[in-house]
Coordinates of C-alpha atoms in Angstrom, one line a residue:
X451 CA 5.3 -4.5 33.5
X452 CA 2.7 -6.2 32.0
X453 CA 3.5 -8.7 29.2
X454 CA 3.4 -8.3 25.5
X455 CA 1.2 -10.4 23.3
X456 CA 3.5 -12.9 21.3
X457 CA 2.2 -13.5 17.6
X458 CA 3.1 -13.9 14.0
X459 CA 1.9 -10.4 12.9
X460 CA 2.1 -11.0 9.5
X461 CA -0.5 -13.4 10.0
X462 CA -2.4 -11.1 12.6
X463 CA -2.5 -8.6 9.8
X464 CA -3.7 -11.4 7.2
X465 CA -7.0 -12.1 9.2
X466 CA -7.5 -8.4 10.3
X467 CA -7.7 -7.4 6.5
X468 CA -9.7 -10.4 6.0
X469 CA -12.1 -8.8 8.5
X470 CA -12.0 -5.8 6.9
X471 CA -13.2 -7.2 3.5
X472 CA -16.2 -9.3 5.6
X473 CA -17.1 -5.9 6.7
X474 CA -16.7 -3.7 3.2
X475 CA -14.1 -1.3 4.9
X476 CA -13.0 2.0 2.8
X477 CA -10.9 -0.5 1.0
X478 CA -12.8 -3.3 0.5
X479 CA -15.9 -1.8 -1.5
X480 CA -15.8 -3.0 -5.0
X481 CA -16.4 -0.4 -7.7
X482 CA -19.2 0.1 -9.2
X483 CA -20.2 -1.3 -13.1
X484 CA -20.4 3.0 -13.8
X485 CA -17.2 2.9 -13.2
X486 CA -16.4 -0.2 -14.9
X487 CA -18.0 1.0 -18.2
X488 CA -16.6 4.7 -17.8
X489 CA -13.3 2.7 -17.5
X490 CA -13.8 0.9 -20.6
X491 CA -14.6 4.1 -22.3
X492 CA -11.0 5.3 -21.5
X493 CA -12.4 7.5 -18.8
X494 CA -10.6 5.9 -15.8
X495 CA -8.3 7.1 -12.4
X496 CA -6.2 5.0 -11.0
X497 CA -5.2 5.9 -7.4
X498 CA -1.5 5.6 -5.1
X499 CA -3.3 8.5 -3.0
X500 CA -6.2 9.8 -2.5
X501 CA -6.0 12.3 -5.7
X502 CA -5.1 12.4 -8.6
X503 CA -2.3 9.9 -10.2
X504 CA 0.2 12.7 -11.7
X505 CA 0.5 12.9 -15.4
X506 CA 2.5 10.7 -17.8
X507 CA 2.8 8.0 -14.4
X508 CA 0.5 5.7 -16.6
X509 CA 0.1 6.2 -19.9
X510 CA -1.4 4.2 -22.2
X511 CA -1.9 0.6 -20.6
X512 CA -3.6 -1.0 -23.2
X513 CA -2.2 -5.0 -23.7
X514 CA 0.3 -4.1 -21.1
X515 CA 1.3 -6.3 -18.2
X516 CA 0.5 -5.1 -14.1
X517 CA 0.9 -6.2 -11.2
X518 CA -1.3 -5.1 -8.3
X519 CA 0.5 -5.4 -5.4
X520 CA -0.9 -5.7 -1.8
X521 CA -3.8 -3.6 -3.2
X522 CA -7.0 -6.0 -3.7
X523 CA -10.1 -4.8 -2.5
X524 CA -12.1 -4.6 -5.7
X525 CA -11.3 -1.3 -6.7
X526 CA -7.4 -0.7 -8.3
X527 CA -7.5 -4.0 -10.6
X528 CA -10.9 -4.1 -11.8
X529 CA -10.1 -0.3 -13.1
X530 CA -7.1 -1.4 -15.1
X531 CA -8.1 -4.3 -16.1
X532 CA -11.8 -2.5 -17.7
X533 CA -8.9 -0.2 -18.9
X534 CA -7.5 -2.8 -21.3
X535 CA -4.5 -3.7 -19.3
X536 CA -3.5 -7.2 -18.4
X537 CA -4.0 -7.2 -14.9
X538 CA -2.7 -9.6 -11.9
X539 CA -3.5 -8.7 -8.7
X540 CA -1.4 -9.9 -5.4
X541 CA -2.7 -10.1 -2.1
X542 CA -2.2 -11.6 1.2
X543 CA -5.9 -11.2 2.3
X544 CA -8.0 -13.7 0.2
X545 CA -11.3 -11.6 1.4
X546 CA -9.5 -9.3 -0.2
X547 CA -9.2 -11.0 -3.3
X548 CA -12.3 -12.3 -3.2
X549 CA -13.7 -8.4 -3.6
X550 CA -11.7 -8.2 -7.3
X551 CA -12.5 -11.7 -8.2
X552 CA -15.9 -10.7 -7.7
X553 CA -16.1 -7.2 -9.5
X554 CA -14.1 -9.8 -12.9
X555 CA -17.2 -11.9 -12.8
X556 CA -19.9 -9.5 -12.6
X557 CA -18.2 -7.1 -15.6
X558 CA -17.1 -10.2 -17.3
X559 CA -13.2 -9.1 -16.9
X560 CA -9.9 -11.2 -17.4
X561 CA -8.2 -10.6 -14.0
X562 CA -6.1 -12.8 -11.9
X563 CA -6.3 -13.2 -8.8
X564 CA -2.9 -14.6 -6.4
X565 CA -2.7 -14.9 -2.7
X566 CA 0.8 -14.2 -1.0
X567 CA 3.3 -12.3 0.7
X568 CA 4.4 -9.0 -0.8
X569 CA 8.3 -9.9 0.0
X570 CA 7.7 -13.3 -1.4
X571 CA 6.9 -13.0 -5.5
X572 CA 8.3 -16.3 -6.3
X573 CA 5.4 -17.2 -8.4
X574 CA 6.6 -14.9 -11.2
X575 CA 9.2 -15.4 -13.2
X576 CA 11.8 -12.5 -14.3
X577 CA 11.0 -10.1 -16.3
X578 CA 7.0 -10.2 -16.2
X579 CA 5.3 -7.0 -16.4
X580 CA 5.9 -3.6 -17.2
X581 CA 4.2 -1.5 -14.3
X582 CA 4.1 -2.9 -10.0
X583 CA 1.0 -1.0 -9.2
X584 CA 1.7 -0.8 -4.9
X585 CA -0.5 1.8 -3.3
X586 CA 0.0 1.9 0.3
X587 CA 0.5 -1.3 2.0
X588 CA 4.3 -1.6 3.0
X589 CA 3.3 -0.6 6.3
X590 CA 2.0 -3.7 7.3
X591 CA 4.9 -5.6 6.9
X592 CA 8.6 -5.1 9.0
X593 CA 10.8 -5.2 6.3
X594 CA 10.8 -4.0 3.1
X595 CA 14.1 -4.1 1.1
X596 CA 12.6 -7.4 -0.4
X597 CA 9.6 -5.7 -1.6
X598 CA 12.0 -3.8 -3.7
X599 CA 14.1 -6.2 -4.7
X600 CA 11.1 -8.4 -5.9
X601 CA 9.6 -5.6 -7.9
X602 CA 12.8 -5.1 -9.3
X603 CA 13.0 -8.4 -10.4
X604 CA 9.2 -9.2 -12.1
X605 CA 9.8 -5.8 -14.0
X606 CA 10.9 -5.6 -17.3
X607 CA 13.8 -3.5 -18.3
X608 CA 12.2 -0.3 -19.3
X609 CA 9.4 -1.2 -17.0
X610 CA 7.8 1.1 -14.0
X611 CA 7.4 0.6 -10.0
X612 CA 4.8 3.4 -9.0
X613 CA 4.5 2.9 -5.3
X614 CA 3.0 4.7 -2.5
X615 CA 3.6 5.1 1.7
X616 CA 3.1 7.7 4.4
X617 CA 5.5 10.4 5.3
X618 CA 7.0 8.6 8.3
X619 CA 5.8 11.6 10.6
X620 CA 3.2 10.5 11.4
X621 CA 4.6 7.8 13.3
X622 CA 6.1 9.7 16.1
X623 CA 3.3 11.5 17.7
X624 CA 2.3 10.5 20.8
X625 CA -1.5 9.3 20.1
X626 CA -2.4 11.0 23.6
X627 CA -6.1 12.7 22.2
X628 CA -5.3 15.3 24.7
X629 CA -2.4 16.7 22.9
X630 CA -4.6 17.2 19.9
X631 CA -6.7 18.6 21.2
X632 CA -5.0 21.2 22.7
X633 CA -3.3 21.9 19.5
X634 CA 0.0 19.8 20.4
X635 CA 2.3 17.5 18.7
X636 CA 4.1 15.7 21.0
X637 CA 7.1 13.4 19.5
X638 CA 7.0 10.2 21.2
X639 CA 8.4 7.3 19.0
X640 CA 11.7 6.6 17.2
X641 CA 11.6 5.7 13.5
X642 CA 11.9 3.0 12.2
X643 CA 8.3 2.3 14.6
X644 CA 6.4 -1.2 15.4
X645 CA 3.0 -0.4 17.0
X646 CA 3.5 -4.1 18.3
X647 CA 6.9 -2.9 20.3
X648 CA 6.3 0.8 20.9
X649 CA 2.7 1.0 22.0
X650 CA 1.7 0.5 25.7
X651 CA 1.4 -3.6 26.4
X652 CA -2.0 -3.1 26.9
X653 CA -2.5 -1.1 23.9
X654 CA -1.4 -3.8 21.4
X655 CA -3.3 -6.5 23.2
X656 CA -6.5 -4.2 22.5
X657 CA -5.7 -3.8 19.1
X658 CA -4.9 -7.5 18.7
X659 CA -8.4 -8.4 20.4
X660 CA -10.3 -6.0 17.9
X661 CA -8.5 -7.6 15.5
X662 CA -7.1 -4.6 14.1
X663 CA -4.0 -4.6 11.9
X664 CA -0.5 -3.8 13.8
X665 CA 1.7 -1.5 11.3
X666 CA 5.3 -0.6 10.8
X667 CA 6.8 3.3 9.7
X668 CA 9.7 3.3 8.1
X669 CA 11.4 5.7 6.9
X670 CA 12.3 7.7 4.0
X671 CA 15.9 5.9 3.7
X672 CA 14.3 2.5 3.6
X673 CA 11.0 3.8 1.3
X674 CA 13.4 5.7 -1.4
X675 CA 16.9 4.8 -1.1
X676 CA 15.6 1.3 -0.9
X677 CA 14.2 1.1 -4.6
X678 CA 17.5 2.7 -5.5
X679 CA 19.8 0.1 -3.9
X680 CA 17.6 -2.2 -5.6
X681 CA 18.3 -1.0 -8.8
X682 CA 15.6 1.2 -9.8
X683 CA 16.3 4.9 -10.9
X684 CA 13.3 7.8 -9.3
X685 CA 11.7 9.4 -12.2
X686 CA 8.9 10.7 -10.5
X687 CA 8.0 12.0 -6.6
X688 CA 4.9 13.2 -5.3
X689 CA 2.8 14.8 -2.3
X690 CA -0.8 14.7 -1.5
X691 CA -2.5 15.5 1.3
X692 CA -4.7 13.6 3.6
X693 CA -8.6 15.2 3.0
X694 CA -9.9 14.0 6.4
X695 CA -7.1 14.4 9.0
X696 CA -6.5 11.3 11.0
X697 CA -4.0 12.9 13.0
X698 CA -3.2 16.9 14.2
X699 CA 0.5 16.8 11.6
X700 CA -1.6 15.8 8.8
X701 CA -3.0 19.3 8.4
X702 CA 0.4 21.0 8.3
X703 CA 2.2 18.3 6.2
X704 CA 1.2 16.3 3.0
X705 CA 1.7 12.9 4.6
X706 CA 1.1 10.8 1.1
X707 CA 4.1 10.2 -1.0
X708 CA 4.3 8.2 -4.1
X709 CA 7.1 7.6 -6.3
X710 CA 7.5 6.6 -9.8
X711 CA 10.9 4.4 -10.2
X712 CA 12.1 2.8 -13.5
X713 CA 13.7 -0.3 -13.3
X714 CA 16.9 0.8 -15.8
X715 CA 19.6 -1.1 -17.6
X716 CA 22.3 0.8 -16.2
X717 CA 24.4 -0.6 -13.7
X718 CA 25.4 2.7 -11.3

């Protein structure tokens, strides 16, 4: 049986979205100063999918406090920021950062940029900022109760997680192309899944020498109970659908789901 690779994948992860940025991935392309200005006009989108953010999720953000969470890249924070908001944005990728430090210079924007560990938000105090912006990033990490917790604890009372994942199915398909082709879904993996565990040997060690990122799916449980046992209270759930099909359940199942969660001052 041939060996598995032995490294720290949060820090494999780290330099693979660092890569990303050097290369202006999907996700690393800042936007543009149209969209800057359009922004500052009060004609702005911000995105936990790939539509639409559903109505009332973010209301007026002027001289309010957010944190970007795991979402640099030059895109989410620059919007909010042009939006009137007071905007930090925290990332373990400085390349990352880099794109949304970049995008504040150019269009002349307070932003602030931090580098660190999503599970890890000791550099705020309690009680900080009324919305955690955290588009789709939880997968690249193996735990993520603290993620909760933390957001739960930089909130205000009052104050709004909006936070968005992938329907764990699409985890367990075997990523045979064959099946797919033929029309087949083939479950394969367990939830919760490590591509660094689960994946052939010699899979992961082609993925590590790419230098692509190794992910995580966890499931629903650990995604929505997990912001309740942290204290939060749902107020808001929501599908949307992937437009260019990665894999063959994504056409039969809207495999985005954000959530809207209120951090409350009840005690249940």
């Amino acid at each position: 049986m041939q060996d598995r690779p032995s490294l720290d994948i949060i820090d494999h992860n780290r330099q693979a979205w660092d890569r990303q940025a050097s290369q202006h991935c999907e996700w690393s392309r800042p936007v543009t100063p149209e969209m800057i200005a359009a922004a500052r006009a009060g004609q702005w989108q911000a995105r936990l999918t790939l539509g639409d953010l559903p109505k009332g999720w973010l209301p007026d953000i002027r001289g309010q406090k957010i944190l970007c969470l795991a979402s640099a890249g030059g895109q989410q924070a620059p919007i909010l920021a042009a939006a009137g908001a007071e905007v930090t944005v925290f990332d373990i990728s400085e390349g990352q950062l880099a794109q949304d430090r970049l995008v504040a210079e150019r269009e002349g924007l307070s932003l602030t940029a931090v580098q660190g560990d999503m599970r890890d938000l000791s550099v705020f105090a309690d009680d900080t900022f009324d919305f955690v912006f955290h588009p789709i990033s939880n997968l690249y990490i193996p735990d993520i109760q603290p993620v909760w917790r933390e957001c739960h604890r930089v909130l205000k009372t009052g104050g709004r997680l909006l936070a968005s994942f992938f329907n764990p199915v699409v985890f367990v398909g075997d990523r045979d192309p064959s099946y797919a082709e033929n029309g087949l879904i083939r479950p394969a993996y367990a939830l919760p899944f490590a591509e660094a565990e689960h994946l052939a040997a010699g899979v992961v060690k082609s993925k590590i020498e790419r230098g692509e990122a190794l992910v995580f799916g966890h499931g629903l449980a650990e995604q929505i109970d997990g912001q309740l046992r942290a204290g939060f209270v749902l107020a808001g759930f929501h599908e949307d659908w992937q437009p260019v099909p990665r894999f063959l359940i994504d056409r039969f199942v809207p495999t985005f789901i954000a959530t809207c969660a209120i951090k409350s001052d009840l005690h249940l």
